[in-house]
Coordinates of C-alpha atoms and ligand atoms in Angstrom, one line a residue:
X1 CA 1.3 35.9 -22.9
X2 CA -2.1 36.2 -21.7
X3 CA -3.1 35.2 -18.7
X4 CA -5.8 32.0 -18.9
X5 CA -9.7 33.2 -18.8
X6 CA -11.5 33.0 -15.0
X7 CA -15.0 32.6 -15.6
X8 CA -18.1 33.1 -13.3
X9 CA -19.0 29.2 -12.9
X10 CA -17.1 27.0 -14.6
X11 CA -18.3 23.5 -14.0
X12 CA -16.4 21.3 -11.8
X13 CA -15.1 17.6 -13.4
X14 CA -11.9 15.8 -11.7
X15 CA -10.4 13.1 -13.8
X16 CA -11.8 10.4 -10.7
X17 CA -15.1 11.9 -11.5
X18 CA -14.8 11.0 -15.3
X19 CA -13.6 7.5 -14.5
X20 CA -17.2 7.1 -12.4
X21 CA -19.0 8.3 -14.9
X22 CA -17.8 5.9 -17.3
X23 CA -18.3 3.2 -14.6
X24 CA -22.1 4.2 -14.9
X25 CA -22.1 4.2 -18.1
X26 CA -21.1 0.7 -19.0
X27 CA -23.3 -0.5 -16.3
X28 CA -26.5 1.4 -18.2
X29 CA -25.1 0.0 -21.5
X30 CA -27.8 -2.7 -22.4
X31 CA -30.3 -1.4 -19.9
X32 CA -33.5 0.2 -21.3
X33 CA -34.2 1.2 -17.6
X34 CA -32.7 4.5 -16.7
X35 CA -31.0 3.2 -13.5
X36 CA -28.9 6.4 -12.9
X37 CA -31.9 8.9 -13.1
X38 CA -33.8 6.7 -10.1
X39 CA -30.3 6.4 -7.9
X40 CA -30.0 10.5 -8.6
X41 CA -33.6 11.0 -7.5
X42 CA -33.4 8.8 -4.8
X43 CA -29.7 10.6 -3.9
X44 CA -31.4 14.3 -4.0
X45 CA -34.6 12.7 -2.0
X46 CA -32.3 11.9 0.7
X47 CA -30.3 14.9 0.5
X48 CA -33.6 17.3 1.1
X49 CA -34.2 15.4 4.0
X50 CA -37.9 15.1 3.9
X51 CA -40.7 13.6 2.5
X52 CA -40.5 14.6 -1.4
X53 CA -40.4 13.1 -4.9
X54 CA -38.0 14.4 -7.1
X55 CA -37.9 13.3 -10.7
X56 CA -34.8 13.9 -13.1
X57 CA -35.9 16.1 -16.1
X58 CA -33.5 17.8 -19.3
X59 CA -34.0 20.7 -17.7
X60 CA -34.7 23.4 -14.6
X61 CA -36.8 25.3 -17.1
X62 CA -38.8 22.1 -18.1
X63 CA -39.4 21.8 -14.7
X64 CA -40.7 24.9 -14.4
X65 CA -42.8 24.1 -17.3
X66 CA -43.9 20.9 -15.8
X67 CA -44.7 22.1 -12.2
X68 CA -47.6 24.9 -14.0
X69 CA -49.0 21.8 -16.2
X70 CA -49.4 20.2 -12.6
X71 CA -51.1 23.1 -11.4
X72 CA -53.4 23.5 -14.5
X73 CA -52.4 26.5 -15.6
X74 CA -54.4 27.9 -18.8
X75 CA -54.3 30.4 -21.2
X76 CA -54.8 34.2 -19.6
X77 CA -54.5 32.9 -15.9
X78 CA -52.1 35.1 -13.9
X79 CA -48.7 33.9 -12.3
X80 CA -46.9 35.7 -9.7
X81 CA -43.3 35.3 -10.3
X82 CA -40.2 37.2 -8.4
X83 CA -38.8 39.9 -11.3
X84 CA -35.4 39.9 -10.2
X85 CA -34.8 36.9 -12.0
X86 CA -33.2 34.8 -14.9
X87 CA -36.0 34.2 -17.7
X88 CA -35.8 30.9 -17.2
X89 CA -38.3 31.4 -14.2
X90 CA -40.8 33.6 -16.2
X91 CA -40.8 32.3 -19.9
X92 CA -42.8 28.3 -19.0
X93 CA -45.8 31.1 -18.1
X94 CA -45.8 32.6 -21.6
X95 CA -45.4 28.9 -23.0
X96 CA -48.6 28.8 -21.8
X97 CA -50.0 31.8 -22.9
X98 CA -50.9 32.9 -19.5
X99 CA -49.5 36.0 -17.8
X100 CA -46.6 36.5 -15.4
X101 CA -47.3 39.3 -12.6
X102 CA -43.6 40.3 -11.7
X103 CA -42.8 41.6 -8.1
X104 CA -40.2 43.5 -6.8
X105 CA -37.6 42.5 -4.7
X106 CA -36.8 42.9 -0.2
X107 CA -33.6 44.5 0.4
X108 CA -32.1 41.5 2.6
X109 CA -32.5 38.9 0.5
X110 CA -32.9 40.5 -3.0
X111 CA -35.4 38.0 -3.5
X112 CA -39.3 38.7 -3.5
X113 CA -41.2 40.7 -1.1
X114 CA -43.6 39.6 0.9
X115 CA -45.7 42.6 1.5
X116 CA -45.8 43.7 -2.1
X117 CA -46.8 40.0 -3.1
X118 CA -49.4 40.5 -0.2
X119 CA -50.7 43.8 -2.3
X120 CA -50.5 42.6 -5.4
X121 CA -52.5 39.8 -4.8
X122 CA -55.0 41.6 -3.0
X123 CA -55.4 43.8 -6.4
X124 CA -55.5 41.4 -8.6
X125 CA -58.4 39.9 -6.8
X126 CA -60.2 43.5 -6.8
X127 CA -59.4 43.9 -10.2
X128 CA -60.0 40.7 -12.3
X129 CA -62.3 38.7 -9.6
X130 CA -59.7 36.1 -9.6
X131 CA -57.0 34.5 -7.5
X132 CA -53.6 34.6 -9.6
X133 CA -53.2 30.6 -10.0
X134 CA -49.5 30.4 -8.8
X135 CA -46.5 32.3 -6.8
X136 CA -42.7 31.7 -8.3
X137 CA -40.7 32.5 -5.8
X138 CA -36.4 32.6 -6.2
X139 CA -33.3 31.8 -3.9
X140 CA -31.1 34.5 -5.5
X141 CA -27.5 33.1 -6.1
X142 CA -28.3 30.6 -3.6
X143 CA -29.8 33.5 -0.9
X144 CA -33.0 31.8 0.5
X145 CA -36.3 34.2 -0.1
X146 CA -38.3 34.7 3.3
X147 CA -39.4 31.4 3.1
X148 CA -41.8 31.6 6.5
X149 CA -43.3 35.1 5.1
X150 CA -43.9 34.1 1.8
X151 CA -45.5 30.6 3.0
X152 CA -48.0 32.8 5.1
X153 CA -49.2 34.9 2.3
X154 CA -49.5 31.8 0.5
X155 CA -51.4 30.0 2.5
X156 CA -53.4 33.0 3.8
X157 CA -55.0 33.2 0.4
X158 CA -54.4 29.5 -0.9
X159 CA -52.0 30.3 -4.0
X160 CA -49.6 27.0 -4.7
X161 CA -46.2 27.9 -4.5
X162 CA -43.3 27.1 -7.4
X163 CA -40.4 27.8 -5.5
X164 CA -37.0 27.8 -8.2
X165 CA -34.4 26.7 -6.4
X166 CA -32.4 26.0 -9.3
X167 CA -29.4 28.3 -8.0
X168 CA -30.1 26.8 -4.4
X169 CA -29.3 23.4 -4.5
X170 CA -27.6 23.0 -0.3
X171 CA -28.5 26.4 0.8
X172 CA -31.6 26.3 3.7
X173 CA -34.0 28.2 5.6
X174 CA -34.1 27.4 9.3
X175 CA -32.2 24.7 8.7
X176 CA -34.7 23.1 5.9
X177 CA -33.0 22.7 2.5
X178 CA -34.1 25.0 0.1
X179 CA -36.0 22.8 -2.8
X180 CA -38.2 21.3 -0.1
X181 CA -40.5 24.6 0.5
X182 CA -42.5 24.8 -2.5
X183 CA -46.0 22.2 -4.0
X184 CA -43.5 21.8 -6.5
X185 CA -40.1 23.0 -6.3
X186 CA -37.5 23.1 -9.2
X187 CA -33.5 22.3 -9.3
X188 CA -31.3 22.8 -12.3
X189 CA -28.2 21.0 -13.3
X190 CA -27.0 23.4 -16.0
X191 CA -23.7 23.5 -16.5
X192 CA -22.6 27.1 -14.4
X193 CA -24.4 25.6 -11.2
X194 CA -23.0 23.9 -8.1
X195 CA -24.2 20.8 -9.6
X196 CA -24.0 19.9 -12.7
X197 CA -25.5 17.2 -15.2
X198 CA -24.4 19.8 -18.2
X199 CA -27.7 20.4 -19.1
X200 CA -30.9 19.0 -16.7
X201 CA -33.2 19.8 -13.7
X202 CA -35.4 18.2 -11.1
X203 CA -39.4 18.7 -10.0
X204 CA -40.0 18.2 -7.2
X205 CA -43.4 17.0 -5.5
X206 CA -44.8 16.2 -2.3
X207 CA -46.5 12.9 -3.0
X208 CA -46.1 10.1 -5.0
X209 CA -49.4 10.5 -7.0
X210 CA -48.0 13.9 -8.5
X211 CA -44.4 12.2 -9.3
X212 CA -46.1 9.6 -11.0
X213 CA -48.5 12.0 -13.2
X214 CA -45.2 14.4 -13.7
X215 CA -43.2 11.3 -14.9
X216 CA -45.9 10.6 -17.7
X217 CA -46.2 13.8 -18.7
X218 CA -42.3 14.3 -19.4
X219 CA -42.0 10.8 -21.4
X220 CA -44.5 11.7 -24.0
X221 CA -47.8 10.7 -22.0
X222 CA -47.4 7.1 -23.2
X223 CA -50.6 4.7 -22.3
X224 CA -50.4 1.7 -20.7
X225 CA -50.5 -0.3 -23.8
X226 CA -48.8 -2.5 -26.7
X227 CA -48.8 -0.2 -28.9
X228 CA -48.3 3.9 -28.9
X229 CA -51.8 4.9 -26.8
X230 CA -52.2 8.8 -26.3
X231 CA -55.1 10.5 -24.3
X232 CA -53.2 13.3 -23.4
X233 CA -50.7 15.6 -24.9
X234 CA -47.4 14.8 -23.6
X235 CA -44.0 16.0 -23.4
X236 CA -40.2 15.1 -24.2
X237 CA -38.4 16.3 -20.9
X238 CA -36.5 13.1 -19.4
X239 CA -33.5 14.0 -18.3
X240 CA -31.4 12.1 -20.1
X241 CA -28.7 8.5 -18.8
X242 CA -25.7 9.6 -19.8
X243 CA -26.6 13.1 -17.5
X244 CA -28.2 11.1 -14.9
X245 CA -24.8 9.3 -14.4
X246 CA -23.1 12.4 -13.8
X247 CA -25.4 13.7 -11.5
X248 CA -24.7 10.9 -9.3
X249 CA -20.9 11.2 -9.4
X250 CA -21.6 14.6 -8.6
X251 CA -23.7 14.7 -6.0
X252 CA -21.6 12.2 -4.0
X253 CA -19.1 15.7 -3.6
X254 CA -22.0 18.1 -3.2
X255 CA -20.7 19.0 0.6
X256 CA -17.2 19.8 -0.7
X257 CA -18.8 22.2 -3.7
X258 CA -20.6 23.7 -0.6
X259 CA -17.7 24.8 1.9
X260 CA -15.6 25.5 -1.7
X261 CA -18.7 28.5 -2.9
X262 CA -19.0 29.4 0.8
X263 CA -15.3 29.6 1.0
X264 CA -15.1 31.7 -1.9
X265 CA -17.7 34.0 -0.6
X266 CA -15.5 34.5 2.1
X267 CA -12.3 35.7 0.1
X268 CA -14.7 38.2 -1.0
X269 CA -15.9 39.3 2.1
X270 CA -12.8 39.9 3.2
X271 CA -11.6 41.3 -0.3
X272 CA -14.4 44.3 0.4
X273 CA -15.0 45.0 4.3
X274 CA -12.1 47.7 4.1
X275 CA -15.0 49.4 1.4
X276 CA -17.7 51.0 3.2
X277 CA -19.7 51.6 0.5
X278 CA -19.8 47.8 -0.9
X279 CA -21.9 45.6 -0.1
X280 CA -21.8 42.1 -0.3
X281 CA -24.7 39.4 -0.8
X282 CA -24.8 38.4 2.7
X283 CA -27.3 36.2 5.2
X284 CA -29.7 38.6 7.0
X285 CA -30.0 36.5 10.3
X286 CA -28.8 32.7 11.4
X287 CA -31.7 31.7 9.4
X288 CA -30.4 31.8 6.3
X289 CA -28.1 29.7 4.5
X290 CA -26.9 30.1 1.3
X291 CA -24.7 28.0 -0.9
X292 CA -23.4 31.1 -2.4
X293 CA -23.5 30.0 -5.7
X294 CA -22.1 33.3 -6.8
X295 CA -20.8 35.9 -5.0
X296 CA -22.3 39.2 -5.8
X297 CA -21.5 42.8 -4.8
X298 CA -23.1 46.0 -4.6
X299 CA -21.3 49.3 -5.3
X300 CA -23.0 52.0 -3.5
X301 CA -22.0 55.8 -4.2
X302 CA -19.2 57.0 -3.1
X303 CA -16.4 59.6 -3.5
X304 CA -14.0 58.0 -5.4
X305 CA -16.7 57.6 -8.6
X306 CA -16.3 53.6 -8.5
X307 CA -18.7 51.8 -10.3
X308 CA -20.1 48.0 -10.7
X309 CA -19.5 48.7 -14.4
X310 CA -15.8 50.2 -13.8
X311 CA -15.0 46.7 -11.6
X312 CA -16.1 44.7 -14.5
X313 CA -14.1 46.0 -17.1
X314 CA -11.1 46.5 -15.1
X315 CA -11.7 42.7 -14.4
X316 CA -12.5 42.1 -18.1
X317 CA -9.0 43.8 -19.2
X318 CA -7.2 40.8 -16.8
X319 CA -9.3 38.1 -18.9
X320 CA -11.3 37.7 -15.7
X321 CA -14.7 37.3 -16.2
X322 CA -17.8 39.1 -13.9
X323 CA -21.7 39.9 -14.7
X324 CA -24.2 42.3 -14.1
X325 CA -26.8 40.5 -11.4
X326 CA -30.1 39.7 -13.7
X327 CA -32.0 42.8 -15.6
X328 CA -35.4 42.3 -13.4
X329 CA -37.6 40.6 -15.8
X330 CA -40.0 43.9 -15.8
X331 CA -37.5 45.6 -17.5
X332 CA -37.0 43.5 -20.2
X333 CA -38.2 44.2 -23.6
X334 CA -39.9 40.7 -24.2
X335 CA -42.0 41.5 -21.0
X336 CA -42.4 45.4 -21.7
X337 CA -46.3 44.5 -21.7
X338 CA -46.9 42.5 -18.4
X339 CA -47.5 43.9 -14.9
X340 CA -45.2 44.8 -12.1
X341 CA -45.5 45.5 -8.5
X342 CA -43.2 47.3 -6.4
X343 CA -40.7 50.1 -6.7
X344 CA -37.3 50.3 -7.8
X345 CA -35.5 48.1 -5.3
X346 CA -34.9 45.1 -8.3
X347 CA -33.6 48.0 -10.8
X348 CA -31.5 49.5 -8.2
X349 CA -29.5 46.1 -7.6
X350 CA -29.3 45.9 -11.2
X351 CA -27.8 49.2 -11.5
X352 CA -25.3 48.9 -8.4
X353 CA -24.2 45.1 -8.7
X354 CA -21.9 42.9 -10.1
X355 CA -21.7 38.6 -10.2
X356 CA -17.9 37.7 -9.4
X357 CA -16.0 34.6 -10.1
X358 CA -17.6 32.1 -8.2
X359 CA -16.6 28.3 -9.8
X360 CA -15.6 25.8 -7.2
X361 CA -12.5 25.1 -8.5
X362 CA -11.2 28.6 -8.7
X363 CA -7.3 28.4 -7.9
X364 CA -5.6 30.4 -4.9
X365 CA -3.2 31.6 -8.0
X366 CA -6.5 32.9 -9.7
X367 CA -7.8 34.1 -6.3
X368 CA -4.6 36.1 -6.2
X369 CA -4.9 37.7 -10.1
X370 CA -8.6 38.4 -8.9
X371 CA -7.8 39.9 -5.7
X372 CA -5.1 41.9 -7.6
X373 CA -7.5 43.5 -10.0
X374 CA -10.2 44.5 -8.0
X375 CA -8.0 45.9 -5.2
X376 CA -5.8 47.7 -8.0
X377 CA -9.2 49.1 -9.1
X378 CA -10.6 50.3 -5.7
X379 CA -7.3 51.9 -4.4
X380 CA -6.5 53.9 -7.6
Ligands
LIG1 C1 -30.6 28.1 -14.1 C2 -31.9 28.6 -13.7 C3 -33.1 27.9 -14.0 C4 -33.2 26.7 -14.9 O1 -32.4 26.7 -15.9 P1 -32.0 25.5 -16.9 O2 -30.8 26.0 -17.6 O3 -33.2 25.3 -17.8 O4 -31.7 24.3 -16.1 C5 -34.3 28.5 -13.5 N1 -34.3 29.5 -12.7 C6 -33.2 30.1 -12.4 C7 -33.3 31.3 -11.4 C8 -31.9 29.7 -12.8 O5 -30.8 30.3 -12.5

């Protein structure tokens, strides 16, 4: 018999959770007030700790979407946006029809860097006359960017910040939660992250004003009248009550699903320090926090001819499953025509590193199969 399939984030549901979920349910039944998207925005409010508005949307992309609407972003204005990347960062610019900028990633955090954002900037100013209109920033798997270096360049030359923290929901930067550094910042509830809603996402503002505008613009730009008034165009991105409810179950266990991805990214660490030449996805100083969303490796060269890609299929022929880390949008056919800066360091992780099973409710017996595998692999 086969063995049953691990996969990279399976979402995490207990039979209590169900029960609570149903609970909120019944209570929404004849309400036509969504009562469990204002206790989940109120939960994640508290949860970031500061001053910020956080409206429940269907989506982490349409809250991407939402947060360049915000800033006014029109046709042929350029966005910076990190490369290494899911799409899902990069493709609300092209709804727009203006123009993503990719950058190329740091070494310590894989995440953008700050003096090729610095340059690029600089030359796009040179040669267009113009100030791109936005920086995209991304916590990798949960690894916060350099939040204070990327805050500086922003500032220096007044660029608004979009920081996607949809794989960073608990993971911080100096002890500020990630989701809280951005003039909006964006959360997703898909269904592989450490929260799920199966299927939603938060924007998040710093005043009241913009939540208000933002929650307008998602429920179809409705005016204040008795019958269907438009000025504006508006859109259909309200999360919706059934996934508000399970948010709020969820989140009630979001320190648990913390210590379990952090304790799974400690199996691993220990699983590959007798490897010299792996690396794993690891804080660069007591300033970072990450919730380790997923676990990822690097496979550096070395004598023995192992490869990322070897790992994976060896893991693939034990029905376990494990990812490349994201194609760096640059390299991506659908973006063949946009502009990159940087070198090679986004490619090179690419090349040398694999995602590994990281759902929170990954079994020791599964633990075992996986450490089996890979250790099978490396010492044959
Ligand atoms: C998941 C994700 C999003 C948002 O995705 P949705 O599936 O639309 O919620 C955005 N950016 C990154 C980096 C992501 O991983």
């Amino acid at each position: 018999m086969k063995n049953e399939r691990i996969y990279l984030s399976s979402p995490y549901m207990d039979y209590v959770a169900v029960s609570q979920v149903t609970e909120w349910i019944n209570q929404q039944k004849q309400s036509p007030i969504a009562l469990s998207l204002l206790e989940l925005e109120k939960k994640i409010n508290l949860y970031l700790g500061k001053e910020k508005y956080s409206l429940a949307l269907n989506s982490g992309t349409s809250a991407v979407h939402l947060a360049l609407i915000m800033l006014g972003i029109k046709p042929n204005d350029e966005v910076l946006c990190q490369s290494n990347t899911f799409s899902a960062s990069s493709n609300p610019i092209k709804y727009l029809n203006a123009k993503p900028v990719f950058i190329d990633s740091e070494p310590n955090t894989w995440n953008i860097c700050p003096n090729v954002l610095e340059d690029a900037i600089k030359d796009r100013i040179v040669k267009t006359g113009k100030k791109p209109k936005a920086i995209i920033p991304v916590h990798i798997y949960g690894m916060p960017y350099q939040v204070k270096d990327i805050s500086l360049v922003a500032e220096k030359y007044e660029i608004p910040v979009i920081e996607d923290a949809a794989e960073a929901l608990g993971s911080m930067y100096k002890g500020e939660k990630c989701g809280t550094f951005g003039d909006y910042s964006v959360l997703s509830f898909n269904t592989n992250k450490i929260v799920t809603t199966y299927g939603g996402g938060m924007l998040i503002s710093n005043n009241l004003d913009n939540y208000k505008r933002a929650l307008y613009l998602s429920t179809q730009a409705k005016e204040n009248q008795i019958y269907y008034s438009h000025k504006e165009v508006g859109y259909n991105f309200r999360m919706n009550k059934i996934a508000g409810s399970i948010g709020c179950v969820q989140m009630n266990k979001i320190d648990d699903r913390l210590e379990d991805r952090r304790g799974i990214f400690n199996f691993y660490k220990n699983i590959f320090s007798r490897y010299n030449y792996i690396t794993i996805q690891e804080e660069p100083s007591v300033d970072f926090y990450s919730n380790h969303w997923l676990s990822c490796i690097l496979i550096g060269k070395n004598k023995e001819d192992k490869t990322s890609e070897g790992l994976r299929l060896a893991l693939e022929k034990e029905n376990i499953e494990s990812r490349p880390l994201w194609k760096p949008m640059h390299t991506q056919p659908v973006y063949k025509n946009e502009l990159y800066y940087g070198g090679s360091i986004a490619e090179s992780l690419f090349q040398k590193g694999l995602c590994l099973p990281s759902g929170s409710n990954l079994s020791s017996n599964e633990k075992d199969r996986i450490t089996r595998t890979i250790t099978k692999y490396l010492d044959s």
